[in-house]
PDB file of C-alpha atoms in Angstrom:
ATOM      1  CA  MET R   1     -13.679  -9.991  -6.951  1.00  0.00           C
ATOM      2  CA  MET R   2     -16.706 -10.847  -5.986  1.00  0.00           C
ATOM      3  CA  ARG R   3     -15.659 -12.376  -2.804  1.00  0.00           C
ATOM      4  CA  LEU R   4     -13.412  -8.872  -1.904  1.00  0.00           C
ATOM      5  CA  GLN R   5     -17.547  -7.570  -2.526  1.00  0.00           C
ATOM      6  CA  THR R   6     -19.282  -9.929  -0.519  1.00  0.00           C
ATOM      7  CA  TYR R   7     -16.212 -10.202   2.158  1.00  0.00           C
ATOM      8  CA  ALA R   8     -16.596  -6.080   1.827  1.00  0.00           C
ATOM      9  CA  GLY R   9     -20.181  -6.154   2.857  1.00  0.00           C
ATOM     10  CA  LEU R  10     -19.808  -8.801   5.602  1.00  0.00           C
ATOM     11  CA  SER R  11     -17.064  -6.173   6.880  1.00  0.00           C
ATOM     12  CA  LEU R  12     -18.980  -3.662   7.000  1.00  0.00           C
ATOM     13  CA  VAL R  13     -22.095  -4.905   8.478  1.00  0.00           C
ATOM     14  CA  ALA R  14     -19.933  -5.774  11.266  1.00  0.00           C
ATOM     15  CA  MET R  15     -18.537  -2.413  12.211  1.00  0.00           C
ATOM     16  CA  LEU R  16     -21.357  -1.029  11.985  1.00  0.00           C
ATOM     17  CA  ALA R  17     -23.016  -3.912  14.107  1.00  0.00           C
ATOM     18  CA  VAL R  18     -20.099  -2.720  16.807  1.00  0.00           C
ATOM     19  CA  ILE R  19     -20.703   1.045  16.609  1.00  0.00           C
ATOM     20  CA  TYR R  20     -24.187   0.859  16.726  1.00  0.00           C
ATOM     21  CA  HIS R  21     -23.876  -1.136  20.329  1.00  0.00           C
ATOM     22  CA  ALA R  22     -20.613   0.845  21.314  1.00  0.00           C
ATOM     23  CA  PHE R  23     -23.370   4.294  21.278  1.00  0.00           C
ATOM     24  CA  ASN R  24     -26.252   1.815  22.033  1.00  0.00           C
ATOM     25  CA  SER R  25     -24.642   1.140  25.158  1.00  0.00           C
ATOM     26  CA  ARG R  26     -22.381   3.869  26.346  1.00  0.00           C
ATOM     27  CA  GLY R  27     -25.068   6.147  26.099  1.00  0.00           C
ATOM     28  CA  GLN R  28     -22.658   9.711  24.731  1.00  0.00           C
ATOM     29  CA  PHE R  29     -19.718   9.933  22.576  1.00  0.00           C
ATOM     30  CA  TYR R  30     -16.394  10.036  25.144  1.00  0.00           C
ATOM     31  CA  PRO R  31     -17.754   6.141  26.346  1.00  0.00           C
ATOM     32  CA  ALA R  32     -18.632   5.483  23.668  1.00  0.00           C
ATOM     33  CA  MET R  33     -15.317   5.599  21.944  1.00  0.00           C
ATOM     34  CA  VAL R  34     -13.219   4.374  24.592  1.00  0.00           C
ATOM     35  CA  TYR R  35     -15.393   1.264  24.533  1.00  0.00           C
ATOM     36  CA  LEU R  36     -14.358   0.766  20.214  1.00  0.00           C
ATOM     37  CA  SER R  37     -10.467   1.163  21.104  1.00  0.00           C
ATOM     38  CA  THR R  38     -10.345  -0.324  24.121  1.00  0.00           C
ATOM     39  CA  SER R  39     -12.685  -3.927  23.250  1.00  0.00           C
ATOM     40  CA  LYS R  40     -10.766  -6.387  21.474  1.00  0.00           C
ATOM     41  CA  ILE R  41     -13.943  -7.734  19.112  1.00  0.00           C
ATOM     42  CA  SER R  42     -14.288  -3.709  17.822  1.00  0.00           C
ATOM     43  CA  LEU R  43     -10.598  -3.193  17.491  1.00  0.00           C
ATOM     44  CA  VAL R  44     -10.701  -6.585  15.458  1.00  0.00           C
ATOM     45  CA  LEU R  45     -13.674  -5.559  13.848  1.00  0.00           C
ATOM     46  CA  LEU R  46     -12.364  -2.289  12.994  1.00  0.00           C
ATOM     47  CA  LEU R  47      -9.038  -2.869  12.083  1.00  0.00           C
ATOM     48  CA  ASN R  48     -10.653  -5.602   9.292  1.00  0.00           C
ATOM     49  CA  MET R  49     -12.642  -3.066   8.321  1.00  0.00           C
ATOM     50  CA  GLY R  50      -9.631  -1.148   7.467  1.00  0.00           C
ATOM     51  CA  LEU R  51      -7.973  -4.624   5.833  1.00  0.00           C
ATOM     52  CA  VAL R  52     -10.917  -4.491   3.616  1.00  0.00           C
ATOM     53  CA  PHE R  53     -10.269  -0.571   2.648  1.00  0.00           C
ATOM     54  CA  MET R  54      -7.219  -1.273   1.217  1.00  0.00           C
ATOM     55  CA  CYS R  55      -7.684  -3.951  -0.791  1.00  0.00           C
ATOM     56  CA  ILE R  56     -10.874  -1.639  -1.742  1.00  0.00           C
ATOM     57  CA  LEU R  57      -8.178   0.746  -2.982  1.00  0.00           C
ATOM     58  CA  TRP R  58      -5.493  -1.848  -4.461  1.00  0.00           C
ATOM     59  CA  GLN R  59      -7.880  -3.017  -6.666  1.00  0.00           C
ATOM     60  CA  ILE R  60      -9.226   0.184  -7.612  1.00  0.00           C
ATOM     61  CA  THR R  61      -5.666   1.320  -8.557  1.00  0.00           C
ATOM     62  CA  LYS R  62      -4.158  -1.775 -10.243  1.00  0.00           C
ATOM     63  CA  LYS R  63      -7.631  -1.406 -12.309  1.00  0.00           C
ATOM     64  CA  ILE R  64      -7.184   1.916 -13.266  1.00  0.00           C
ATOM     65  CA  PHE R  65      -3.392   2.259 -14.238  1.00  0.00           C
ATOM     66  CA  LEU R  66      -2.484  -1.911 -14.641  1.00  0.00           C
ATOM     67  CA  GLY R  67      -5.751  -3.883 -15.899  1.00  0.00           C
ATOM     68  CA  SER R  68      -5.335  -7.317 -16.273  1.00  0.00           C
ATOM     69  CA  LEU R  69      -2.468  -8.504 -14.813  1.00  0.00           C
ATOM     70  CA  ARG R  70      -0.572 -10.919 -16.744  1.00  0.00           C
ATOM     71  CA  GLU R  71       0.566 -14.311 -15.996  1.00  0.00           C
ATOM     72  CA  ALA R  72       4.328 -13.322 -15.534  1.00  0.00           C
ATOM     73  CA  GLU R  73       3.310 -10.484 -12.757  1.00  0.00           C
ATOM     74  CA  VAL R  74       1.325 -12.422 -10.437  1.00  0.00           C
ATOM     75  CA  GLU R  75       4.569 -14.665 -10.199  1.00  0.00           C
ATOM     76  CA  ARG R  76       6.488 -12.309  -9.596  1.00  0.00           C
ATOM     77  CA  LEU R  77       3.648 -10.417  -6.952  1.00  0.00           C
ATOM     78  CA  ASN R  78       3.914 -14.161  -4.929  1.00  0.00           C
ATOM     79  CA  GLU R  79       7.632 -14.559  -4.270  1.00  0.00           C
ATOM     80  CA  GLN R  80       8.490 -11.342  -3.981  1.00  0.00           C
ATOM     81  CA  SER R  81       5.109 -10.792  -1.613  1.00  0.00           C
ATOM     82  CA  TRP R  82       6.426 -13.923   0.589  1.00  0.00           C
ATOM     83  CA  ARG R  83      10.402 -12.381   1.315  1.00  0.00           C
ATOM     84  CA  GLU R  84       9.069  -8.440   1.933  1.00  0.00           C
ATOM     85  CA  VAL R  85       7.164 -10.370   4.638  1.00  0.00           C
ATOM     86  CA  MET R  86       9.065 -12.961   6.205  1.00  0.00           C
ATOM     87  CA  GLU R  87      11.461  -9.323   6.007  1.00  0.00           C
ATOM     88  CA  ILE R  88       8.673  -7.369   7.923  1.00  0.00           C
ATOM     89  CA  LEU R  89       8.205  -9.573  10.279  1.00  0.00           C
ATOM     90  CA  PHE R  90      11.749  -9.729  11.429  1.00  0.00           C
ATOM     91  CA  ALA R  91      11.435  -5.358  11.571  1.00  0.00           C
ATOM     92  CA  ILE R  92       8.751  -6.031  13.406  1.00  0.00           C
ATOM     93  CA  THR R  93      11.024  -7.919  16.226  1.00  0.00           C
ATOM     94  CA  ILE R  94      13.373  -5.180  15.815  1.00  0.00           C
ATOM     95  CA  PHE R  95      10.060  -2.331  16.776  1.00  0.00           C
ATOM     96  CA  ARG R  96       8.642  -3.855  19.364  1.00  0.00           C
ATOM     97  CA  GLN R  97       8.412  -1.483  21.541  1.00  0.00           C
ATOM     98  CA  ASP R  98       6.699   0.371  18.917  1.00  0.00           C
ATOM     99  CA  PHE R  99       4.026  -1.915  18.114  1.00  0.00           C
ATOM    100  CA  SER R 100       0.705  -0.328  18.242  1.00  0.00           C
ATOM    101  CA  VAL R 101      -2.468  -0.058  16.354  1.00  0.00           C
ATOM    102  CA  THR R 102      -0.852   2.725  13.987  1.00  0.00           C
ATOM    103  CA  PHE R 103       2.253   0.840  13.451  1.00  0.00           C
ATOM    104  CA  LEU R 104       0.428  -1.927  12.105  1.00  0.00           C
ATOM    105  CA  ALA R 105      -1.492   0.189   9.996  1.00  0.00           C
ATOM    106  CA  MET R 106       1.670   1.628   8.199  1.00  0.00           C
ATOM    107  CA  VAL R 107       3.617  -1.811   7.568  1.00  0.00           C
ATOM    108  CA  THR R 108       0.069  -2.902   5.663  1.00  0.00           C
ATOM    109  CA  ALA R 109       0.439   0.211   3.720  1.00  0.00           C
ATOM    110  CA  LEU R 110       4.116  -0.265   2.767  1.00  0.00           C
ATOM    111  CA  LEU R 111       3.552  -3.483   1.630  1.00  0.00           C
ATOM    112  CA  LEU R 112       0.573  -2.384  -0.322  1.00  0.00           C
ATOM    113  CA  ILE R 113       2.567   0.279  -1.881  1.00  0.00           C
ATOM    114  CA  LYS R 114       5.764  -2.189  -2.685  1.00  0.00           C
ATOM    115  CA  ALA R 115       3.451  -4.537  -4.315  1.00  0.00           C
ATOM    116  CA  LEU R 116       2.271  -1.666  -6.662  1.00  0.00           C
ATOM    117  CA  HIS R 117       5.896  -0.737  -6.899  1.00  0.00           C
ATOM    118  CA  TRP R 118       6.898  -4.433  -8.244  1.00  0.00           C
ATOM    119  CA  LEU R 119       4.070  -4.745 -10.782  1.00  0.00           C
ATOM    120  CA  ALA R 120       5.566  -1.094 -11.940  1.00  0.00           C
ATOM    121  CA  GLN R 121       8.950  -2.019 -12.388  1.00  0.00           C
ATOM    122  CA  LYS R 122       7.470  -5.118 -13.978  1.00  0.00           C
ATOM    123  CA  ARG R 123       5.076  -3.639 -16.293  1.00  0.00           C
ATOM    124  CA  VAL R 124       7.789  -1.371 -17.399  1.00  0.00           C
ATOM    125  CA  GLU R 125       9.835  -4.673 -18.669  1.00  0.00           C
ATOM    126  CA  TYR R 126       7.026  -6.084 -20.918  1.00  0.00           C
ATOM    127  CA  ILE R 127       6.665  -2.540 -22.926  1.00  0.00           C
ATOM    128  CA  GLU R 128      10.588  -2.231 -23.475  1.00  0.00           C
ATOM    129  CA  THR R 129      10.161  -6.069 -24.950  1.00  0.00           C
ATOM    130  CA  THR R 130       7.576  -5.558 -26.966  1.00  0.00           C
ATOM    131  CA  PRO R 131       7.070  -4.558 -30.111  1.00  0.00           C
ATOM    132  CA  SER R 132       3.942  -2.527 -30.554  1.00  0.00           C
ATOM    133  CA  VAL R 133       2.265  -1.143 -26.931  1.00  0.00           C
ATOM    134  CA  PRO R 134      -0.806   1.322 -27.226  1.00  0.00           C
ATOM    135  CA  MET R 135      -0.492   4.358 -26.206  1.00  0.00           C
ATOM    136  CA  LEU R 136      -3.276   4.103 -23.488  1.00  0.00           C
ATOM    137  CA  SER R 137      -0.430   1.330 -21.909  1.00  0.00           C
ATOM    138  CA  HIS R 138       1.927   4.415 -22.664  1.00  0.00           C
ATOM    139  CA  ILE R 139      -0.590   6.567 -20.448  1.00  0.00           C
ATOM    140  CA  ARG R 140      -0.810   4.483 -18.188  1.00  0.00           C
ATOM    141  CA  ILE R 141       2.232   3.647 -17.256  1.00  0.00           C
ATOM    142  CA  VAL R 142       4.056   6.886 -16.888  1.00  0.00           C
ATOM    143  CA  SER R 143       0.680   8.122 -14.807  1.00  0.00           C
ATOM    144  CA  PHE R 144       0.884   4.720 -12.409  1.00  0.00           C
ATOM    145  CA  LEU R 145       5.049   5.786 -11.837  1.00  0.00           C
ATOM    146  CA  GLY R 146       3.934   9.366 -11.036  1.00  0.00           C
ATOM    147  CA  PHE R 147       0.971   8.483  -9.052  1.00  0.00           C
ATOM    148  CA  LEU R 148       3.124   5.890  -7.052  1.00  0.00           C
ATOM    149  CA  LEU R 149       6.534   8.542  -6.487  1.00  0.00           C
ATOM    150  CA  LEU R 150       4.020  11.295  -4.936  1.00  0.00           C
ATOM    151  CA  LEU R 151       3.629   8.514  -3.059  1.00  0.00           C
ATOM    152  CA  ASP R 152       6.478   7.848  -1.309  1.00  0.00           C
ATOM    153  CA  CYS R 153       7.567  11.286  -1.389  1.00  0.00           C
ATOM    154  CA  LEU R 154       4.160  11.708   1.079  1.00  0.00           C
ATOM    155  CA  PHE R 155       5.020   8.777   3.725  1.00  0.00           C
ATOM    156  CA  LEU R 156       8.959   9.762   3.043  1.00  0.00           C
ATOM    157  CA  SER R 157       8.402  13.214   4.602  1.00  0.00           C
ATOM    158  CA  SER R 158       5.599  12.620   7.059  1.00  0.00           C
ATOM    159  CA  SER R 159       8.325   9.898   8.496  1.00  0.00           C
ATOM    160  CA  ILE R 160      10.773  12.569   8.395  1.00  0.00           C
ATOM    161  CA  LYS R 161       8.677  15.210   9.943  1.00  0.00           C
ATOM    162  CA  PHE R 162       8.023  12.866  12.453  1.00  0.00           C
ATOM    163  CA  LEU R 163      11.750  12.119  12.919  1.00  0.00           C
ATOM    164  CA  ILE R 164      12.316  15.197  13.354  1.00  0.00           C
ATOM    165  CA  GLN R 165       9.958  16.541  16.249  1.00  0.00           C
ATOM    166  CA  THR R 166      11.023  13.395  18.040  1.00  0.00           C
ATOM    167  CA  ARG R 167      14.359  13.320  17.344  1.00  0.00           C
ATOM    168  CA  GLN R 168      15.031  10.174  18.378  1.00  0.00           C
ATOM    169  CA  ALA R 169      15.545   6.766  15.988  1.00  0.00           C
ATOM    170  CA  SER R 170      12.547   5.088  15.981  1.00  0.00           C
ATOM    171  CA  VAL R 171      10.601   3.110  13.715  1.00  0.00           C
ATOM    172  CA  SER R 172       9.879   6.021  11.481  1.00  0.00           C
ATOM    173  CA  LEU R 173      13.494   5.678  10.387  1.00  0.00           C
ATOM    174  CA  PHE R 174      12.348   1.559   9.021  1.00  0.00           C
ATOM    175  CA  PHE R 175       9.419   4.084   7.286  1.00  0.00           C
ATOM    176  CA  ALA R 176      12.025   6.603   6.065  1.00  0.00           C
ATOM    177  CA  PHE R 177      14.728   4.711   4.700  1.00  0.00           C
ATOM    178  CA  GLU R 178      11.820   2.021   2.953  1.00  0.00           C
ATOM    179  CA  TYR R 179      10.551   5.366   0.848  1.00  0.00           C
ATOM    180  CA  MET R 180      13.916   6.513   0.087  1.00  0.00           C
ATOM    181  CA  ILE R 181      14.536   3.296  -1.484  1.00  0.00           C
ATOM    182  CA  LEU R 182      10.878   2.971  -2.958  1.00  0.00           C
ATOM    183  CA  ALA R 183      11.023   6.474  -4.787  1.00  0.00           C
ATOM    184  CA  THR R 184      14.423   6.087  -5.892  1.00  0.00           C
ATOM    185  CA  THR R 185      13.302   2.816  -7.780  1.00  0.00           C
ATOM    186  CA  ILE R 186      10.285   4.461  -9.429  1.00  0.00           C
ATOM    187  CA  VAL R 187      12.762   7.381 -10.169  1.00  0.00           C
ATOM    188  CA  SER R 188      14.962   4.468 -12.236  1.00  0.00           C
ATOM    189  CA  ASN R 189      12.518   2.913 -14.302  1.00  0.00           C
ATOM    190  CA  PHE R 190      10.988   6.238 -15.241  1.00  0.00           C
ATOM    191  CA  ILE R 191      14.632   6.636 -16.689  1.00  0.00           C
ATOM    192  CA  LYS R 192      14.091   3.468 -18.176  1.00  0.00           C
ATOM    193  CA  TYR R 193      11.328   3.926 -19.624  1.00  0.00           C
ATOM    194  CA  VAL R 194      12.595   7.362 -21.109  1.00  0.00           C
ATOM    195  CA  PHE R 195      14.919   5.853 -22.615  1.00  0.00           C
ATOM    196  CA  TYR R 196      13.056   2.698 -24.991  1.00  0.00           C
ATOM    197  CA  VAL R 197      10.452   5.724 -25.432  1.00  0.00           C
ATOM    198  CA  SER R 198      13.495   7.692 -27.128  1.00  0.00           C
ATOM    199  CA  ASP R 199      14.934   4.737 -28.494  1.00  0.00           C
ATOM    200  CA  MET R 200      11.598   4.336 -30.230  1.00  0.00           C
ATOM    201  CA  LEU R 201      10.773   7.523 -31.600  1.00  0.00           C
ATOM    202  CA  MET R 202      14.694   7.240 -33.490  1.00  0.00           C
ATOM    203  CA  GLU R 203      14.110   3.917 -34.959  1.00  0.00           C
TER     204      GLU R 203
END
């Protein structure tokens, strides 16, 4: 966590420096924005800051809903991540004509959201196999599943709206299918959890 804080601080300083340089050298808003969007160094630093922001959101979400990760959850995360990265890279080659900064941001967000889904599934499995689970853990997992379902629905809705507006097959079709699958997985995990709680209350 300390490493992330240090890296985030350095990234923030670098981003502020490049923004200051853009406005100081160009003098006006529009030329400065053009410089920031066309300069390779500026673009890399801004994208890096976006990645740092996503990592911070990841840490906050994990701390609120999951707390500390168990060894089995970390192993699952590592195994799934490598396989998913390869699949995403394959998808990028298919939709290379749609490659842009927005596409890169959407892919990164998809990977992070998928990782949260893997952790949610693993945590539900842990709760099902643990005799005594604190009430806080139940509240956390229900809130987490609801939060992930909301995210899936928002991104799915956004992808479908874009498809309707453009009326052509694009990378949005890929994201729509991905978030539809994730939403289905969350509903399935929630149903499993409800059955487990029902059985536990009946005993």
